[in-house]
Amino acid sequence: WDFSLGSIADVAGNLAGTNFAAANLAGLNVDSIIPVMSSVTPPANAHYINGDVLSFTTVFSKAVNVVGNPSLTVRIGLTDRLATYISGSGTTSLLFRVGVLPDDADSDWIQLQSLNLNSGSIKDSSLNDASLTLAAVNMANVVVDGSAPGVIAITKPNDGYYRSTQSLAWSLQFDKIVFVTNTPTLRLNVGAVTKTLSYLAGSGTNTLIFSYTTIPGDVAINGVQLLPAIDLSSGQIKDVYGNMIKTSLSGFGLSYA
């Protein structure tokens, strides 16, 4: 005991002794060091499309325990998305994931914005709250493009009368360059009969040509009509990253008198 700044006495004025039995403090530990995020392992450098999953592993300086459902805010383009906590409680590494949705797009790089507790907690075994400060991470080569190419213009055949064995060609212009596999088709009502326009050309550009060759018996006095969807049952049309096109042609005038 150190009585240089004061004293300890009983009610009668007897000073306390300065000797005491040594205490066993082997089980008493002091830990006031908070866990901090030392690094983030981002998704692999690649182009991610609709349906892909972006995985982020946050690495802390100490093992942490998770309660509740924390999340990471991920900025994709101008939109903030939440990567949900998946696993890692009791270790130094926590895994978060978010799926790419249609129209998610970021041509330069995605960014981490914040680590959110969402009324839960991230603590070490001494119950020190983990720091929510994000570690720096470079995601310049993680590119997200979940946007599906869509048709923005349709060019019909020239007006006129078409005889048997003549070709009718329609051009579909997309808002992105597209690539064709096998033979997608369009459907065309010629009179009371539905005909098939087969893909003819244009893969690797933003304009695809579909063609139908008339046969004896085709009659459409009041014109023809395209059905309002591209048929991908016999082929595929995707952008350079693999996003399948929007097949709808609704919104265009599809009757041609």
PDB file of C-alpha atoms in Angstrom:
ATOM      1  CA  TRP A   1       0.000   0.000   0.000  1.00  0.00           C
ATOM      2  CA  ASP A   2       1.103   3.589  -0.623  1.00  0.00           C
ATOM      3  CA  PHE A   3       0.014   6.049   2.123  1.00  0.00           C
ATOM      4  CA  SER A   4       2.107   9.002   0.856  1.00  0.00           C
ATOM      5  CA  LEU A   5      -1.039  10.862  -0.170  1.00  0.00           C
ATOM      6  CA  GLY A   6      -3.317   9.766   2.620  1.00  0.00           C
ATOM      7  CA  SER A   7      -4.109   7.140   5.222  1.00  0.00           C
ATOM      8  CA  ILE A   8      -6.513   4.316   6.050  1.00  0.00           C
ATOM      9  CA  ALA A   9      -7.615   3.886   9.691  1.00  0.00           C
ATOM     10  CA  ASP A  10     -10.378   2.246  11.666  1.00  0.00           C
ATOM     11  CA  VAL A  11     -12.928   4.199  13.751  1.00  0.00           C
ATOM     12  CA  ALA A  12     -10.558   4.229  16.741  1.00  0.00           C
ATOM     13  CA  GLY A  13      -7.798   5.820  14.676  1.00  0.00           C
ATOM     14  CA  ASN A  14      -5.655   2.709  14.234  1.00  0.00           C
ATOM     15  CA  LEU A  15      -3.752   2.927  10.980  1.00  0.00           C
ATOM     16  CA  ALA A  16      -4.092   0.065   8.566  1.00  0.00           C
ATOM     17  CA  GLY A  17      -1.095  -2.175   8.102  1.00  0.00           C
ATOM     18  CA  THR A  18       0.990  -2.012   4.960  1.00  0.00           C
ATOM     19  CA  ASN A  19       1.365  -5.753   4.490  1.00  0.00           C
ATOM     20  CA  PHE A  20      -1.276  -7.938   2.820  1.00  0.00           C
ATOM     21  CA  ALA A  21      -1.501 -11.371   1.326  1.00  0.00           C
ATOM     22  CA  ALA A  22      -0.753 -11.527  -2.385  1.00  0.00           C
ATOM     23  CA  ALA A  23      -3.908 -11.909  -4.495  1.00  0.00           C
ATOM     24  CA  ASN A  24      -4.171 -14.443  -7.353  1.00  0.00           C
ATOM     25  CA  LEU A  25      -4.966 -12.334 -10.437  1.00  0.00           C
ATOM     26  CA  ALA A  26      -4.203 -15.027 -13.018  1.00  0.00           C
ATOM     27  CA  GLY A  27      -7.777 -14.969 -14.311  1.00  0.00           C
ATOM     28  CA  LEU A  28      -8.063 -11.210 -14.551  1.00  0.00           C
ATOM     29  CA  ASN A  29      -7.419  -9.933 -18.097  1.00  0.00           C
ATOM     30  CA  VAL A  30      -7.595  -6.409 -19.461  1.00  0.00           C
ATOM     31  CA  ASP A  31      -8.309  -5.900 -23.188  1.00  0.00           C
ATOM     32  CA  SER A  32      -9.340  -2.458 -24.356  1.00  0.00           C
ATOM     33  CA  ILE A  33      -7.984  -2.835 -27.915  1.00  0.00           C
ATOM     34  CA  ILE A  34     -10.847  -2.604 -30.406  1.00  0.00           C
ATOM     35  CA  PRO A  35     -10.959  -4.712 -33.577  1.00  0.00           C
ATOM     36  CA  VAL A  36     -10.257  -2.670 -36.694  1.00  0.00           C
ATOM     37  CA  MET A  37     -10.773  -3.592 -40.324  1.00  0.00           C
ATOM     38  CA  SER A  38      -7.310  -4.222 -41.751  1.00  0.00           C
ATOM     39  CA  SER A  39      -8.264  -5.165 -45.306  1.00  0.00           C
ATOM     40  CA  VAL A  40     -11.083  -6.068 -47.693  1.00  0.00           C
ATOM     41  CA  THR A  41     -10.918  -8.841 -50.260  1.00  0.00           C
ATOM     42  CA  PRO A  42     -13.150  -7.670 -53.126  1.00  0.00           C
ATOM     43  CA  PRO A  43     -14.703  -9.691 -55.954  1.00  0.00           C
ATOM     44  CA  ALA A  44     -12.223 -10.967 -58.525  1.00  0.00           C
ATOM     45  CA  ASN A  45     -11.410  -8.586 -61.382  1.00  0.00           C
ATOM     46  CA  ALA A  46     -14.058  -9.346 -63.991  1.00  0.00           C
ATOM     47  CA  HIS A  47     -17.248  -8.154 -65.673  1.00  0.00           C
ATOM     48  CA  TYR A  48     -20.322  -9.086 -63.635  1.00  0.00           C
ATOM     49  CA  ILE A  49     -23.764  -9.392 -65.206  1.00  0.00           C
ATOM     50  CA  ASN A  50     -27.346  -9.874 -64.114  1.00  0.00           C
ATOM     51  CA  GLY A  51     -27.540 -12.866 -61.753  1.00  0.00           C
ATOM     52  CA  ASP A  52     -23.866 -12.838 -60.758  1.00  0.00           C
ATOM     53  CA  VAL A  53     -22.884 -12.478 -57.097  1.00  0.00           C
ATOM     54  CA  LEU A  54     -20.383  -9.954 -55.696  1.00  0.00           C
ATOM     55  CA  SER A  55     -18.535 -11.255 -52.611  1.00  0.00           C
ATOM     56  CA  PHE A  56     -16.619  -9.100 -50.125  1.00  0.00           C
ATOM     57  CA  THR A  57     -14.505 -10.437 -47.248  1.00  0.00           C
ATOM     58  CA  THR A  58     -13.713  -7.925 -44.512  1.00  0.00           C
ATOM     59  CA  VAL A  59     -10.635  -8.863 -42.459  1.00  0.00           C
ATOM     60  CA  PHE A  60     -10.355  -7.571 -38.860  1.00  0.00           C
ATOM     61  CA  SER A  61      -7.310  -7.271 -36.603  1.00  0.00           C
ATOM     62  CA  LYS A  62      -8.921  -9.628 -34.066  1.00  0.00           C
ATOM     63  CA  ALA A  63     -11.549 -12.348 -34.127  1.00  0.00           C
ATOM     64  CA  VAL A  64     -15.045 -10.871 -33.901  1.00  0.00           C
ATOM     65  CA  ASN A  65     -18.476 -12.185 -33.026  1.00  0.00           C
ATOM     66  CA  VAL A  66     -21.510 -11.111 -35.014  1.00  0.00           C
ATOM     67  CA  VAL A  67     -24.993 -10.590 -33.613  1.00  0.00           C
ATOM     68  CA  GLY A  68     -27.824  -9.755 -35.982  1.00  0.00           C
ATOM     69  CA  ASN A  69     -27.468  -8.995 -39.679  1.00  0.00           C
ATOM     70  CA  PRO A  70     -24.824  -6.386 -40.478  1.00  0.00           C
ATOM     71  CA  SER A  71     -24.393  -5.260 -44.063  1.00  0.00           C
ATOM     72  CA  LEU A  72     -22.026  -3.440 -46.380  1.00  0.00           C
ATOM     73  CA  THR A  73     -23.314  -0.565 -48.505  1.00  0.00           C
ATOM     74  CA  VAL A  74     -21.975  -0.995 -52.033  1.00  0.00           C
ATOM     75  CA  ARG A  75     -22.345   1.807 -54.560  1.00  0.00           C
ATOM     76  CA  ILE A  76     -22.953   0.518 -58.088  1.00  0.00           C
ATOM     77  CA  GLY A  77     -23.146   3.417 -60.482  1.00  0.00           C
ATOM     78  CA  LEU A  78     -25.462   5.876 -58.746  1.00  0.00           C
ATOM     79  CA  THR A  79     -27.297   3.229 -56.721  1.00  0.00           C
ATOM     80  CA  ASP A  80     -26.459   2.046 -53.207  1.00  0.00           C
ATOM     81  CA  ARG A  81     -27.009  -1.694 -52.707  1.00  0.00           C
ATOM     82  CA  LEU A  82     -26.693  -3.725 -49.499  1.00  0.00           C
ATOM     83  CA  ALA A  83     -24.344  -6.709 -49.336  1.00  0.00           C
ATOM     84  CA  THR A  84     -25.706  -8.958 -46.584  1.00  0.00           C
ATOM     85  CA  TYR A  85     -23.645 -10.765 -43.968  1.00  0.00           C
ATOM     86  CA  ILE A  86     -23.180 -14.452 -44.809  1.00  0.00           C
ATOM     87  CA  SER A  87     -20.655 -16.015 -42.424  1.00  0.00           C
ATOM     88  CA  GLY A  88     -17.476 -15.641 -40.355  1.00  0.00           C
ATOM     89  CA  SER A  89     -18.596 -14.939 -36.790  1.00  0.00           C
ATOM     90  CA  GLY A  90     -15.890 -16.061 -34.353  1.00  0.00           C
ATOM     91  CA  THR A  91     -13.090 -15.476 -36.874  1.00  0.00           C
ATOM     92  CA  THR A  92     -11.207 -12.471 -38.232  1.00  0.00           C
ATOM     93  CA  SER A  93     -12.951 -12.622 -41.640  1.00  0.00           C
ATOM     94  CA  LEU A  94     -16.589 -11.747 -42.360  1.00  0.00           C
ATOM     95  CA  LEU A  95     -18.184 -12.564 -45.715  1.00  0.00           C
ATOM     96  CA  PHE A  96     -20.784 -10.279 -47.343  1.00  0.00           C
ATOM     97  CA  ARG A  97     -22.566 -10.833 -50.674  1.00  0.00           C
ATOM     98  CA  VAL A  98     -24.880  -8.947 -53.020  1.00  0.00           C
ATOM     99  CA  GLY A  99     -26.414 -10.120 -56.308  1.00  0.00           C
ATOM    100  CA  VAL A 100     -26.281  -8.121 -59.533  1.00  0.00           C
ATOM    101  CA  LEU A 101     -29.764  -7.033 -60.626  1.00  0.00           C
ATOM    102  CA  PRO A 102     -31.063  -6.043 -64.060  1.00  0.00           C
ATOM    103  CA  ASP A 103     -29.959  -2.512 -64.907  1.00  0.00           C
ATOM    104  CA  ASP A 104     -27.136  -2.479 -62.312  1.00  0.00           C
ATOM    105  CA  ALA A 105     -24.310  -0.776 -64.170  1.00  0.00           C
ATOM    106  CA  ASP A 106     -20.970   0.784 -63.263  1.00  0.00           C
ATOM    107  CA  SER A 107     -18.461   1.163 -66.063  1.00  0.00           C
ATOM    108  CA  ASP A 108     -15.504   2.411 -63.986  1.00  0.00           C
ATOM    109  CA  TRP A 109     -15.571   0.799 -60.524  1.00  0.00           C
ATOM    110  CA  ILE A 110     -17.873  -0.007 -57.659  1.00  0.00           C
ATOM    111  CA  GLN A 111     -17.232   1.455 -54.202  1.00  0.00           C
ATOM    112  CA  LEU A 112     -17.791   0.434 -50.598  1.00  0.00           C
ATOM    113  CA  GLN A 113     -19.631   3.150 -48.682  1.00  0.00           C
ATOM    114  CA  SER A 114     -20.173   1.891 -45.132  1.00  0.00           C
ATOM    115  CA  LEU A 115     -20.364  -1.041 -42.731  1.00  0.00           C
ATOM    116  CA  ASN A 116     -23.795  -1.071 -41.081  1.00  0.00           C
ATOM    117  CA  LEU A 117     -24.752  -2.825 -37.824  1.00  0.00           C
ATOM    118  CA  ASN A 118     -28.523  -2.675 -38.469  1.00  0.00           C
ATOM    119  CA  SER A 119     -29.250  -2.821 -34.706  1.00  0.00           C
ATOM    120  CA  GLY A 120     -26.857  -5.752 -34.303  1.00  0.00           C
ATOM    121  CA  SER A 121     -23.227  -5.805 -33.185  1.00  0.00           C
ATOM    122  CA  ILE A 122     -19.703  -6.816 -34.138  1.00  0.00           C
ATOM    123  CA  LYS A 123     -17.548  -7.287 -31.010  1.00  0.00           C
ATOM    124  CA  ASP A 124     -14.430  -9.138 -29.925  1.00  0.00           C
ATOM    125  CA  SER A 125     -14.449 -11.686 -27.100  1.00  0.00           C
ATOM    126  CA  SER A 126     -13.862  -8.864 -24.576  1.00  0.00           C
ATOM    127  CA  LEU A 127     -17.006  -7.141 -25.877  1.00  0.00           C
ATOM    128  CA  ASN A 128     -15.072  -4.283 -27.480  1.00  0.00           C
ATOM    129  CA  ASP A 129     -17.102  -2.886 -30.381  1.00  0.00           C
ATOM    130  CA  ALA A 130     -15.352  -3.245 -33.722  1.00  0.00           C
ATOM    131  CA  SER A 131     -14.497  -0.076 -35.586  1.00  0.00           C
ATOM    132  CA  LEU A 132     -16.859   0.514 -38.513  1.00  0.00           C
ATOM    133  CA  THR A 133     -14.199   2.344 -40.523  1.00  0.00           C
ATOM    134  CA  LEU A 134     -13.688   0.653 -43.866  1.00  0.00           C
ATOM    135  CA  ALA A 135     -10.267  -0.444 -45.072  1.00  0.00           C
ATOM    136  CA  ALA A 136      -9.167   0.964 -48.423  1.00  0.00           C
ATOM    137  CA  VAL A 137      -9.748  -1.344 -51.370  1.00  0.00           C
ATOM    138  CA  ASN A 138      -9.063  -0.976 -55.102  1.00  0.00           C
ATOM    139  CA  MET A 139     -11.887  -2.226 -57.314  1.00  0.00           C
ATOM    140  CA  ALA A 140     -10.961  -0.421 -60.519  1.00  0.00           C
ATOM    141  CA  ASN A 141     -11.237  -3.648 -62.519  1.00  0.00           C
ATOM    142  CA  VAL A 142     -14.471  -4.897 -60.984  1.00  0.00           C
ATOM    143  CA  VAL A 143     -16.994  -3.868 -63.645  1.00  0.00           C
ATOM    144  CA  VAL A 144     -20.734  -4.375 -63.261  1.00  0.00           C
ATOM    145  CA  ASP A 145     -23.132  -4.325 -66.197  1.00  0.00           C
ATOM    146  CA  GLY A 146     -26.413  -6.075 -65.555  1.00  0.00           C
ATOM    147  CA  SER A 147     -28.367  -4.048 -68.099  1.00  0.00           C
ATOM    148  CA  ALA A 148     -30.145  -6.092 -70.757  1.00  0.00           C
ATOM    149  CA  PRO A 149     -29.978  -4.801 -74.343  1.00  0.00           C
ATOM    150  CA  GLY A 150     -33.317  -3.582 -75.618  1.00  0.00           C
ATOM    151  CA  VAL A 151     -34.766  -2.714 -79.020  1.00  0.00           C
ATOM    152  CA  ILE A 152     -34.950   1.033 -79.673  1.00  0.00           C
ATOM    153  CA  ALA A 153     -36.059   1.059 -83.326  1.00  0.00           C
ATOM    154  CA  ILE A 154     -37.637  -1.231 -85.908  1.00  0.00           C
ATOM    155  CA  THR A 155     -37.237  -0.786 -89.676  1.00  0.00           C
ATOM    156  CA  LYS A 156     -39.849  -2.525 -91.842  1.00  0.00           C
ATOM    157  CA  PRO A 157     -39.610  -3.620 -95.496  1.00  0.00           C
ATOM    158  CA  ASN A 158     -40.348  -1.087 -98.201  1.00  0.00           C
ATOM    159  CA  ASP A 159     -44.001  -0.562 -98.966  1.00  0.00           C
ATOM    160  CA  GLY A 160     -45.277  -2.517-101.972  1.00  0.00           C
ATOM    161  CA  TYR A 161     -46.739  -5.788-103.183  1.00  0.00           C
ATOM    162  CA  TYR A 162     -44.625  -8.880-102.635  1.00  0.00           C
ATOM    163  CA  ARG A 163     -44.950 -11.990-104.758  1.00  0.00           C
ATOM    164  CA  SER A 164     -44.072 -15.588-103.939  1.00  0.00           C
ATOM    165  CA  THR A 165     -40.345 -16.210-103.190  1.00  0.00           C
ATOM    166  CA  GLN A 166     -39.683 -12.550-102.388  1.00  0.00           C
ATOM    167  CA  SER A 167     -38.090 -11.686 -99.071  1.00  0.00           C
ATOM    168  CA  LEU A 168     -39.474  -9.428 -96.358  1.00  0.00           C
ATOM    169  CA  ALA A 169     -36.760  -8.144 -94.013  1.00  0.00           C
ATOM    170  CA  TRP A 170     -37.101  -6.342 -90.699  1.00  0.00           C
ATOM    171  CA  SER A 171     -34.180  -4.644 -88.911  1.00  0.00           C
ATOM    172  CA  LEU A 172     -34.122  -4.369 -85.132  1.00  0.00           C
ATOM    173  CA  GLN A 173     -31.825  -1.722 -83.653  1.00  0.00           C
ATOM    174  CA  PHE A 174     -30.621  -2.312 -80.064  1.00  0.00           C
ATOM    175  CA  ASP A 175     -29.207   0.131 -77.545  1.00  0.00           C
ATOM    176  CA  LYS A 176     -26.029  -1.985 -77.263  1.00  0.00           C
ATOM    177  CA  ILE A 177     -23.934  -4.179 -79.531  1.00  0.00           C
ATOM    178  CA  VAL A 178     -25.298  -7.722 -79.448  1.00  0.00           C
ATOM    179  CA  PHE A 179     -24.083 -11.178 -80.433  1.00  0.00           C
ATOM    180  CA  VAL A 180     -26.250 -13.964 -81.851  1.00  0.00           C
ATOM    181  CA  THR A 181     -26.007 -17.689 -81.219  1.00  0.00           C
ATOM    182  CA  ASN A 182     -27.939 -20.097 -83.483  1.00  0.00           C
ATOM    183  CA  THR A 183     -31.189 -18.761 -84.971  1.00  0.00           C
ATOM    184  CA  PRO A 184     -33.521 -16.552 -82.946  1.00  0.00           C
ATOM    185  CA  THR A 185     -36.721 -15.636 -84.733  1.00  0.00           C
ATOM    186  CA  LEU A 186     -39.597 -13.189 -85.013  1.00  0.00           C
ATOM    187  CA  ARG A 187     -43.226 -14.101 -85.639  1.00  0.00           C
ATOM    188  CA  LEU A 188     -45.240 -12.471 -88.427  1.00  0.00           C
ATOM    189  CA  ASN A 189     -48.962 -12.704 -89.041  1.00  0.00           C
ATOM    190  CA  VAL A 190     -49.562 -12.917 -92.791  1.00  0.00           C
ATOM    191  CA  GLY A 191     -53.302 -12.850 -93.137  1.00  0.00           C
ATOM    192  CA  ALA A 192     -54.604 -15.496 -90.743  1.00  0.00           C
ATOM    193  CA  VAL A 193     -51.364 -17.494 -90.710  1.00  0.00           C
ATOM    194  CA  THR A 194     -48.368 -16.945 -88.403  1.00  0.00           C
ATOM    195  CA  LYS A 195     -45.027 -17.140 -90.188  1.00  0.00           C
ATOM    196  CA  THR A 196     -41.454 -17.232 -88.906  1.00  0.00           C
ATOM    197  CA  LEU A 197     -38.825 -14.587 -89.668  1.00  0.00           C
ATOM    198  CA  SER A 198     -35.388 -16.127 -89.176  1.00  0.00           C
ATOM    199  CA  TYR A 199     -32.293 -14.247 -88.052  1.00  0.00           C
ATOM    200  CA  LEU A 200     -30.245 -13.329 -91.126  1.00  0.00           C
ATOM    201  CA  ALA A 201     -27.334 -11.056 -90.168  1.00  0.00           C
ATOM    202  CA  GLY A 202     -25.919  -8.420 -87.805  1.00  0.00           C
ATOM    203  CA  SER A 203     -24.210 -10.285 -84.962  1.00  0.00           C
ATOM    204  CA  GLY A 204     -21.481  -8.080 -83.467  1.00  0.00           C
ATOM    205  CA  THR A 205     -23.368  -4.869 -84.287  1.00  0.00           C
ATOM    206  CA  ASN A 206     -26.342  -3.069 -82.746  1.00  0.00           C
ATOM    207  CA  THR A 207     -28.675  -3.965 -85.645  1.00  0.00           C
ATOM    208  CA  LEU A 208     -30.044  -7.416 -86.453  1.00  0.00           C
ATOM    209  CA  ILE A 209     -31.874  -8.386 -89.636  1.00  0.00           C
ATOM    210  CA  PHE A 210     -34.672 -10.950 -89.702  1.00  0.00           C
ATOM    211  CA  SER A 211     -36.153 -12.226 -92.958  1.00  0.00           C
ATOM    212  CA  TYR A 212     -39.129 -14.181 -94.267  1.00  0.00           C
ATOM    213  CA  THR A 213     -39.467 -15.462 -97.830  1.00  0.00           C
ATOM    214  CA  THR A 214     -43.030 -15.539 -99.110  1.00  0.00           C
ATOM    215  CA  ILE A 215     -44.509 -18.760-100.432  1.00  0.00           C
ATOM    216  CA  PRO A 216     -47.450 -19.544-102.728  1.00  0.00           C
ATOM    217  CA  GLY A 217     -50.690 -19.020-100.843  1.00  0.00           C
ATOM    218  CA  ASP A 218     -49.496 -16.126 -98.694  1.00  0.00           C
ATOM    219  CA  VAL A 219     -52.195 -13.451 -98.747  1.00  0.00           C
ATOM    220  CA  ALA A 220     -52.364 -10.314 -96.616  1.00  0.00           C
ATOM    221  CA  ILE A 221     -54.565  -7.767 -98.316  1.00  0.00           C
ATOM    222  CA  ASN A 222     -54.677  -5.546 -95.224  1.00  0.00           C
ATOM    223  CA  GLY A 223     -51.003  -5.795 -94.435  1.00  0.00           C
ATOM    224  CA  VAL A 224     -48.948  -7.897 -92.029  1.00  0.00           C
ATOM    225  CA  GLN A 225     -48.290  -7.713 -88.301  1.00  0.00           C
ATOM    226  CA  LEU A 226     -45.257  -8.555 -86.191  1.00  0.00           C
ATOM    227  CA  LEU A 227     -45.907 -10.348 -82.931  1.00  0.00           C
ATOM    228  CA  PRO A 228     -44.640  -8.289 -79.957  1.00  0.00           C
ATOM    229  CA  ALA A 229     -41.714 -10.466 -78.834  1.00  0.00           C
ATOM    230  CA  ILE A 230     -38.441 -11.907 -80.066  1.00  0.00           C
ATOM    231  CA  ASP A 231     -38.429 -15.708 -79.881  1.00  0.00           C
ATOM    232  CA  LEU A 232     -35.235 -17.094 -78.324  1.00  0.00           C
ATOM    233  CA  SER A 233     -36.331 -20.732 -78.259  1.00  0.00           C
ATOM    234  CA  SER A 234     -33.985 -21.547 -81.164  1.00  0.00           C
ATOM    235  CA  GLY A 235     -31.165 -19.119 -80.414  1.00  0.00           C
ATOM    236  CA  GLN A 236     -29.796 -16.476 -78.103  1.00  0.00           C
ATOM    237  CA  ILE A 237     -28.993 -12.772 -78.333  1.00  0.00           C
ATOM    238  CA  LYS A 238     -26.652 -11.320 -75.692  1.00  0.00           C
ATOM    239  CA  ASP A 239     -24.403  -8.339 -75.167  1.00  0.00           C
ATOM    240  CA  VAL A 240     -20.620  -8.684 -74.966  1.00  0.00           C
ATOM    241  CA  TYR A 241     -20.781  -9.488 -71.230  1.00  0.00           C
ATOM    242  CA  GLY A 242     -23.492 -12.133 -71.563  1.00  0.00           C
ATOM    243  CA  ASN A 243     -26.652 -10.240 -70.606  1.00  0.00           C
ATOM    244  CA  MET A 244     -29.647 -11.670 -72.466  1.00  0.00           C
ATOM    245  CA  ILE A 245     -31.723  -9.152 -74.400  1.00  0.00           C
ATOM    246  CA  LYS A 246     -35.139  -7.847 -73.452  1.00  0.00           C
ATOM    247  CA  THR A 247     -37.411  -9.735 -75.831  1.00  0.00           C
ATOM    248  CA  SER A 248     -40.418  -7.420 -75.711  1.00  0.00           C
ATOM    249  CA  LEU A 249     -41.307  -5.340 -78.773  1.00  0.00           C
ATOM    250  CA  SER A 250     -44.293  -3.701 -77.115  1.00  0.00           C
ATOM    251  CA  GLY A 251     -44.480   0.023 -77.618  1.00  0.00           C
ATOM    252  CA  PHE A 252     -43.731  -0.175 -81.336  1.00  0.00           C
ATOM    253  CA  GLY A 253     -46.315   0.009 -84.097  1.00  0.00           C
ATOM    254  CA  LEU A 254     -46.183  -3.585 -85.351  1.00  0.00           C
ATOM    255  CA  SER A 255     -49.000  -3.521 -87.926  1.00  0.00           C
ATOM    256  CA  TYR A 256     -47.934  -2.718 -91.480  1.00  0.00           C
ATOM    257  CA  ALA A 257     -50.744  -2.054 -93.960  1.00  0.00           C
TER     258      ALA A 257
END
